[in-house]
Short mmCIF file of C-alpha atoms in Angstrom, two decimals:
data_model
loop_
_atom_site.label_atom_id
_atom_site.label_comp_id
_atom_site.label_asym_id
_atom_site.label_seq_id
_atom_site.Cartn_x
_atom_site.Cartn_y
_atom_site.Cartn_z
CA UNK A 1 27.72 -30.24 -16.00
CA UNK A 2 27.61 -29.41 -12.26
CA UNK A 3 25.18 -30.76 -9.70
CA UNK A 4 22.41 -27.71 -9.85
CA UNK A 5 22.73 -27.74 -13.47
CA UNK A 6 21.68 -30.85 -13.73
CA UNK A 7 19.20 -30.63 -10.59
CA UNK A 8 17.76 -27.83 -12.84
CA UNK A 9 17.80 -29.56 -16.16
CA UNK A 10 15.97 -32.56 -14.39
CA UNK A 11 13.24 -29.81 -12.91
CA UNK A 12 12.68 -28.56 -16.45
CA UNK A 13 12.41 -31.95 -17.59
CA UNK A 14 9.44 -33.03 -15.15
CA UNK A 15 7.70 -29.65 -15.44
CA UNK A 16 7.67 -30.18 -18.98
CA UNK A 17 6.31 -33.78 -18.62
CA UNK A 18 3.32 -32.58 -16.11
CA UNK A 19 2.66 -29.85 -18.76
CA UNK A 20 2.18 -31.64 -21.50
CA UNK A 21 -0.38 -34.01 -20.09
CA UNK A 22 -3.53 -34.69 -22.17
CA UNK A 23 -5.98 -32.37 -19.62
CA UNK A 24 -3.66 -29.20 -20.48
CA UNK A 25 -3.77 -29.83 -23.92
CA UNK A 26 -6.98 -30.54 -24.57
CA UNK A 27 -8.01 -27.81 -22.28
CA UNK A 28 -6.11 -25.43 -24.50
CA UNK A 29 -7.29 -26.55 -27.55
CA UNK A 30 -10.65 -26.45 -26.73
CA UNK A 31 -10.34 -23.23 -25.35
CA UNK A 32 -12.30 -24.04 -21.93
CA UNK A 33 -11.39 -25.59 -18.74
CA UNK A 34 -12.66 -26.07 -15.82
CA UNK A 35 -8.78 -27.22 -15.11
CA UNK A 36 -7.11 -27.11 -11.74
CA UNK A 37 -3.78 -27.58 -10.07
CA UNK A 38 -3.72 -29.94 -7.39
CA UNK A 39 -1.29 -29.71 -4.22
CA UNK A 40 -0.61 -33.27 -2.12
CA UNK A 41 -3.32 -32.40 0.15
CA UNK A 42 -6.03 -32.16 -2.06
CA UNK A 43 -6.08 -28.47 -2.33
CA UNK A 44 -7.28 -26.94 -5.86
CA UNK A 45 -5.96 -23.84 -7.28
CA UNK A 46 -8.41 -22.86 -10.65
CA UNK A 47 -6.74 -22.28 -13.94
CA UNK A 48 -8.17 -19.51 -15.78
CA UNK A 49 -8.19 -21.23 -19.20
CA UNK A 50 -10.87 -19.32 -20.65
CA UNK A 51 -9.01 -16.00 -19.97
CA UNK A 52 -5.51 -17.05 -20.95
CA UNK A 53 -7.51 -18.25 -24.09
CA UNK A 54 -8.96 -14.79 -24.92
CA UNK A 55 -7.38 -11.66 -25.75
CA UNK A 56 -5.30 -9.38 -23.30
CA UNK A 57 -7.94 -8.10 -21.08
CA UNK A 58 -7.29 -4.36 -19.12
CA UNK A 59 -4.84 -6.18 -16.60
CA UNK A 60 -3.06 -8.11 -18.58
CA UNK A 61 -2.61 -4.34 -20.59
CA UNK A 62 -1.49 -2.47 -17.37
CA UNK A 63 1.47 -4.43 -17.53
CA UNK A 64 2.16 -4.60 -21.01
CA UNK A 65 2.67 -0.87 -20.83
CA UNK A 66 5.61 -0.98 -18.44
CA UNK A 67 7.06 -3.79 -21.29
CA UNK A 68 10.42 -2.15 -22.59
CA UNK A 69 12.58 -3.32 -26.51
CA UNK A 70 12.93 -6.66 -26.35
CA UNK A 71 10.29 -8.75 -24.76
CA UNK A 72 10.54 -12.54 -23.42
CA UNK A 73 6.84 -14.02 -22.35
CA UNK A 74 8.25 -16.81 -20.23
CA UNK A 75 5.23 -19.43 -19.82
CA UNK A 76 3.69 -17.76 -22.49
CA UNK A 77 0.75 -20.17 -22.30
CA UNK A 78 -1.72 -19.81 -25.40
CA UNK A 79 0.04 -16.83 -26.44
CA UNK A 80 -2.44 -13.63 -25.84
CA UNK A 81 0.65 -11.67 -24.47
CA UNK A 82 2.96 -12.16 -27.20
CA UNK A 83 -0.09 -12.06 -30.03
CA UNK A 84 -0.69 -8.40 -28.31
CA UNK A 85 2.57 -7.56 -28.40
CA UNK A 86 3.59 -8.83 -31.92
CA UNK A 87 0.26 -6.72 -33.38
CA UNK A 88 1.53 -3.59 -32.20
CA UNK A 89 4.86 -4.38 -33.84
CA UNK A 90 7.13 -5.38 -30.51
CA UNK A 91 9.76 -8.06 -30.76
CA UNK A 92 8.66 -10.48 -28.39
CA UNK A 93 9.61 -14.18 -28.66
CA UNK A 94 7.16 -16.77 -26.24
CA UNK A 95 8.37 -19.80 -24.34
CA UNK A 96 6.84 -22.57 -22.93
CA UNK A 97 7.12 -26.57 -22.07
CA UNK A 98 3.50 -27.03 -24.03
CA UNK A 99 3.98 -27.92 -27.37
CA UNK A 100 -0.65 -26.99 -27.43
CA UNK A 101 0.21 -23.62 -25.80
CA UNK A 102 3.10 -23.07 -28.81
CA UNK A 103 1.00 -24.22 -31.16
CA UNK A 104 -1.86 -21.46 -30.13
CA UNK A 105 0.86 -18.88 -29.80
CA UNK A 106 1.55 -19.45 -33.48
CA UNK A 107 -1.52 -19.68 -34.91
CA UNK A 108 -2.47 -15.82 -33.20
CA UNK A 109 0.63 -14.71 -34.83
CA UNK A 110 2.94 -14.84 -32.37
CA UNK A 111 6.79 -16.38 -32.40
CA UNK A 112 7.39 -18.95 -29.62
CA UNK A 113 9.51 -21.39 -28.64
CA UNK A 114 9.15 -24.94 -27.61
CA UNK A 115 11.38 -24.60 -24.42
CA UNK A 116 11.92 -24.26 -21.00
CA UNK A 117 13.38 -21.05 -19.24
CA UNK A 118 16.08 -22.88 -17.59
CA UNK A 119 17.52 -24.31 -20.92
CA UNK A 120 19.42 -22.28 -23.96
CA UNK A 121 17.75 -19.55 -24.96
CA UNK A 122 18.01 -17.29 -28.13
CA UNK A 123 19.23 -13.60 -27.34
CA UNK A 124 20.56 -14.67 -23.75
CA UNK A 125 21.69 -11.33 -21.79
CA UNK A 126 20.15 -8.66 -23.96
CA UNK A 127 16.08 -9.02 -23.77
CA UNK A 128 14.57 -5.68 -22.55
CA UNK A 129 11.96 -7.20 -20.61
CA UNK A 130 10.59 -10.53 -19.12
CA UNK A 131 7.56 -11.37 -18.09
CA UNK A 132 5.99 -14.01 -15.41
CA UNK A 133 2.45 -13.70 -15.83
CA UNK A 134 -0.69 -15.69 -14.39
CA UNK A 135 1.39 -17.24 -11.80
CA UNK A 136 4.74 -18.25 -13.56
CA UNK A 137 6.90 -16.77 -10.72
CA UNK A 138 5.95 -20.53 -9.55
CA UNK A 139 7.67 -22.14 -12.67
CA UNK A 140 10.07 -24.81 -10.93
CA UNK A 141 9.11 -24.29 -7.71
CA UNK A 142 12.55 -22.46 -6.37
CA UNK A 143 11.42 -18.63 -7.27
CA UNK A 144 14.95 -17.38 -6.19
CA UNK A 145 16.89 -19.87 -9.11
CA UNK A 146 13.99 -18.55 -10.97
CA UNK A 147 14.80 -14.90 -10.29
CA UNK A 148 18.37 -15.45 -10.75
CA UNK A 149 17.56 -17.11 -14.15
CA UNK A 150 15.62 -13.88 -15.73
CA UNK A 151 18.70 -11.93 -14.37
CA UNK A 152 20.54 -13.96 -16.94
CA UNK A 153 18.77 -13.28 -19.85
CA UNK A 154 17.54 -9.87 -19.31
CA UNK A 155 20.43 -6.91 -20.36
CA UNK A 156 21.94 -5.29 -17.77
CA UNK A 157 19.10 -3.26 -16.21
CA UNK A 158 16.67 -4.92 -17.84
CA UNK A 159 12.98 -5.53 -16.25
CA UNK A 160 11.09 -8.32 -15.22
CA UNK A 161 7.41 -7.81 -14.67
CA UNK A 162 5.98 -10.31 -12.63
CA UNK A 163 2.27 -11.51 -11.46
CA UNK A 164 1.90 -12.37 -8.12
CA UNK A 165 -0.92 -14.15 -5.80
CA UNK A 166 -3.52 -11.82 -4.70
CA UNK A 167 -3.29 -13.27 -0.80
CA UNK A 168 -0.24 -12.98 1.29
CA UNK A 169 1.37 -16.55 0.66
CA UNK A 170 5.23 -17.79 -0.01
CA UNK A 171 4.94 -21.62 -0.82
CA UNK A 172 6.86 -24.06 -2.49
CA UNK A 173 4.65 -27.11 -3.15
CA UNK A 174 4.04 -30.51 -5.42
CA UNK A 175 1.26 -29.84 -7.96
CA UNK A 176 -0.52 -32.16 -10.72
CA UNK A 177 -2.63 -30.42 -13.40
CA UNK A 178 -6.01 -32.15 -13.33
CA UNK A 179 -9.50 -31.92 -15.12
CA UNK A 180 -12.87 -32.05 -13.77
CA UNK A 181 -13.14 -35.62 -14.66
CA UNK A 182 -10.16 -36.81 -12.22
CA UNK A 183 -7.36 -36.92 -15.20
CA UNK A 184 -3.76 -35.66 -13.68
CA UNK A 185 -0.32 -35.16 -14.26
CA UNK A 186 2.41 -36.25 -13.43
CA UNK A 187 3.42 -34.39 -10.50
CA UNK A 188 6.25 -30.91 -10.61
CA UNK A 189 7.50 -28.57 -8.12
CA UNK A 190 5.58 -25.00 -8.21
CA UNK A 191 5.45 -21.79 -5.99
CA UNK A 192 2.54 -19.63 -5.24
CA UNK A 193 4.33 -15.95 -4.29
CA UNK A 194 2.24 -12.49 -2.74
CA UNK A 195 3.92 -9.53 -3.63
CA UNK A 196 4.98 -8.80 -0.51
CA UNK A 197 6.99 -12.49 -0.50
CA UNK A 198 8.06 -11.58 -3.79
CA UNK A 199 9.97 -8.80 -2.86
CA UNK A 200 11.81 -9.68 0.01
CA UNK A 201 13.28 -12.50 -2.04
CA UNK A 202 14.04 -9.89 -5.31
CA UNK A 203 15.73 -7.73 -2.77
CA UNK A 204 17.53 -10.17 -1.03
CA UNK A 205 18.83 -11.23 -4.39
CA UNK A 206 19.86 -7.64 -5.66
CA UNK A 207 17.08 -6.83 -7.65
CA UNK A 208 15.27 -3.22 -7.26
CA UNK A 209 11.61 -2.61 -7.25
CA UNK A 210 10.48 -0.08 -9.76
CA UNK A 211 6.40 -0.33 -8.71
CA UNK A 212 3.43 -2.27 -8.06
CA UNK A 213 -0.32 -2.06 -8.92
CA UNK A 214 -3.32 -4.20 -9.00
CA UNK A 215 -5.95 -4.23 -12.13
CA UNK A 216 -9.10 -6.12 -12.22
CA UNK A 217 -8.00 -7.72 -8.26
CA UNK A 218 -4.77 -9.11 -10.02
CA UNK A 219 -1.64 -8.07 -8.22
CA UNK A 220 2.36 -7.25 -10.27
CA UNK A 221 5.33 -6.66 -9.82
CA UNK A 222 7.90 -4.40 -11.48
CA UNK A 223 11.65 -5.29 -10.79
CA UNK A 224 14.85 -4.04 -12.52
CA UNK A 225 17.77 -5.76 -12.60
CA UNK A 226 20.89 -4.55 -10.92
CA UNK A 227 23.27 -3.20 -13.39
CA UNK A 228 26.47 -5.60 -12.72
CA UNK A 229 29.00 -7.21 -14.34
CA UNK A 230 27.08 -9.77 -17.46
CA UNK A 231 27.14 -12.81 -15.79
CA UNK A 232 28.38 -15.68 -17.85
CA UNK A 233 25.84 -17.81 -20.00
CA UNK A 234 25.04 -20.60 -22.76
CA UNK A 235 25.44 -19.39 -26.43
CA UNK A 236 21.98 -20.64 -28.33
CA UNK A 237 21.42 -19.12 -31.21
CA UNK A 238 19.80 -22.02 -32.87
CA UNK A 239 16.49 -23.43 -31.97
CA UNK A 240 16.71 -27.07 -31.28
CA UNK A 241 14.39 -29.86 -33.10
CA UNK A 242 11.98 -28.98 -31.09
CA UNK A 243 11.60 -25.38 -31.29
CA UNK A 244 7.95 -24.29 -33.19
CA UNK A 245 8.72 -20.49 -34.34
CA UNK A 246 6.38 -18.27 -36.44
CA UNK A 247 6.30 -17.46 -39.56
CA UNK A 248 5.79 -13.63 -38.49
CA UNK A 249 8.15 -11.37 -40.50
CA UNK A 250 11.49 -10.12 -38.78
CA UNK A 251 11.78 -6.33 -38.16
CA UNK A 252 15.04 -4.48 -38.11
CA UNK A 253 15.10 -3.60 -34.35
CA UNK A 254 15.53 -0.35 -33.09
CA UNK A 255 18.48 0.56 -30.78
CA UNK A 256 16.75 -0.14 -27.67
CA UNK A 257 15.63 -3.59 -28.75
CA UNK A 258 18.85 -5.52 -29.77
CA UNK A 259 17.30 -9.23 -29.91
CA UNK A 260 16.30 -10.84 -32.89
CA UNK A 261 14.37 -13.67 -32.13
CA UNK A 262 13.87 -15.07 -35.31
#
């Protein structure tokens, strides 16, 4: 293993940590917050539990109509996405580090997986779309190894669909997650991108922009990958011991939507 796989490997080992903290969980499970992430300085950033708790409101639709085949939620939180997605029939397999926010995602409906983005993933180099909503352009807290990761696992001009901060910010910071009550995490590395930060790094990194919008004052991102060469990736076909999936039944996938993430 070389020394930025296992830099990254260590990353997704700590953000999984500081996710799975009791105020996370419990805030999922109950459904309400309030629930915060807290930079080194004190500064708060609100989490919108009770939305990401509900079903897909009209933003969260405006960009699940640009979704294309195959779709990977990564960070799929409680699972409204993927719930939305699986109802009207899409493949679409979650992710995230939360075993609470798997467990939701499966009891909607929806497939997930226990997992991080930057470790093996099923279907590798042939989902259709991915998407990095509420935020999770900031998972890890290096957006361009982020970027280049979805680039991996998306087919060649494949499309990433991204939310970005509604204020004209590029930082990469230390966050806890923390309750009302003064209960925190440990702390992980996360980035807050604007669109217009966003962008400069996608094209700097060879992706191209396909369009952007706002809904309800939230701001995306469309970005296609650059038809190139496959780069070379893991093989992980099986779900490791501590994958949760679905018991959803498999469809046989049309043309355009290759993955199987059963």
């Amino acid at each position: 293993m070389s020394v930025a796989d296992t830099a990254r490997t260590a990353t997704a080992a700590g953000t999984a940590t500081a996710w799975c903290v009791d105020p996370y969980a419990d805030a999922l499970r109950d459904g309400r917050g309030p629930l915060f992430l807290r930079r080194t300085d004190g500064w708060l950033l609100p989490l919108e539990i009770e939305r990401w708790c509900a079903r897909a409101d009209a933003a969260d639709l405006s960009a699940l109509r640009w979704c294309e085949g195959a779709v990977l939620d990564v960070g799929c939180g409680p699972g409204r996405l993927v719930a939305d997605l699986a109802f009207r029939g899409r493949t679409v397999l979650g992710i995230d580090v939360s075993e609470a926010a798997v467990n939701h995602t499966v009891e909607l409906g929806g497939q997930a997986l226990r997992r991080s983005v930057f470790e093996p993933l099923p279907g590798e180099g042939r989902w259709n779309t991915a998407l990095l909503i509420d935020g999770n352009i900031g998972i890890g807290g290096d957006p361009d190894a982020l970027l280049r990761r979805i680039a991996q696992l998306l087919a060649p001009s494949g499309l990433l669909i991204a939310e970005t901060a509604p204020v004209d910010v590029d930082e990469q910071v230390q966050v806890r997650v923390t309750d009302a009550q003064g209960a925190a995490g440990a702390p992980f590395p996360w980035a807050r991108l604007g669109s217009r930060a966003l962008l400069k790094r996608a094209r700097r990194l060879g992706w191209r922009t396909d369009g952007q919008w706002t809904a309800d004052g939230r701001c995306f991102v469309a970005l296609r990958r650059a038809r190139t060469e496959r780069i070379s990736i893991h093989s992980a076909d099986t779900p490791n011991s501590t994958a949760v999936i679905s018991s959803q039944r498999a469809r046989k996938p049309s043309p355009d939507e290759p993955v199987d993430a059963s």
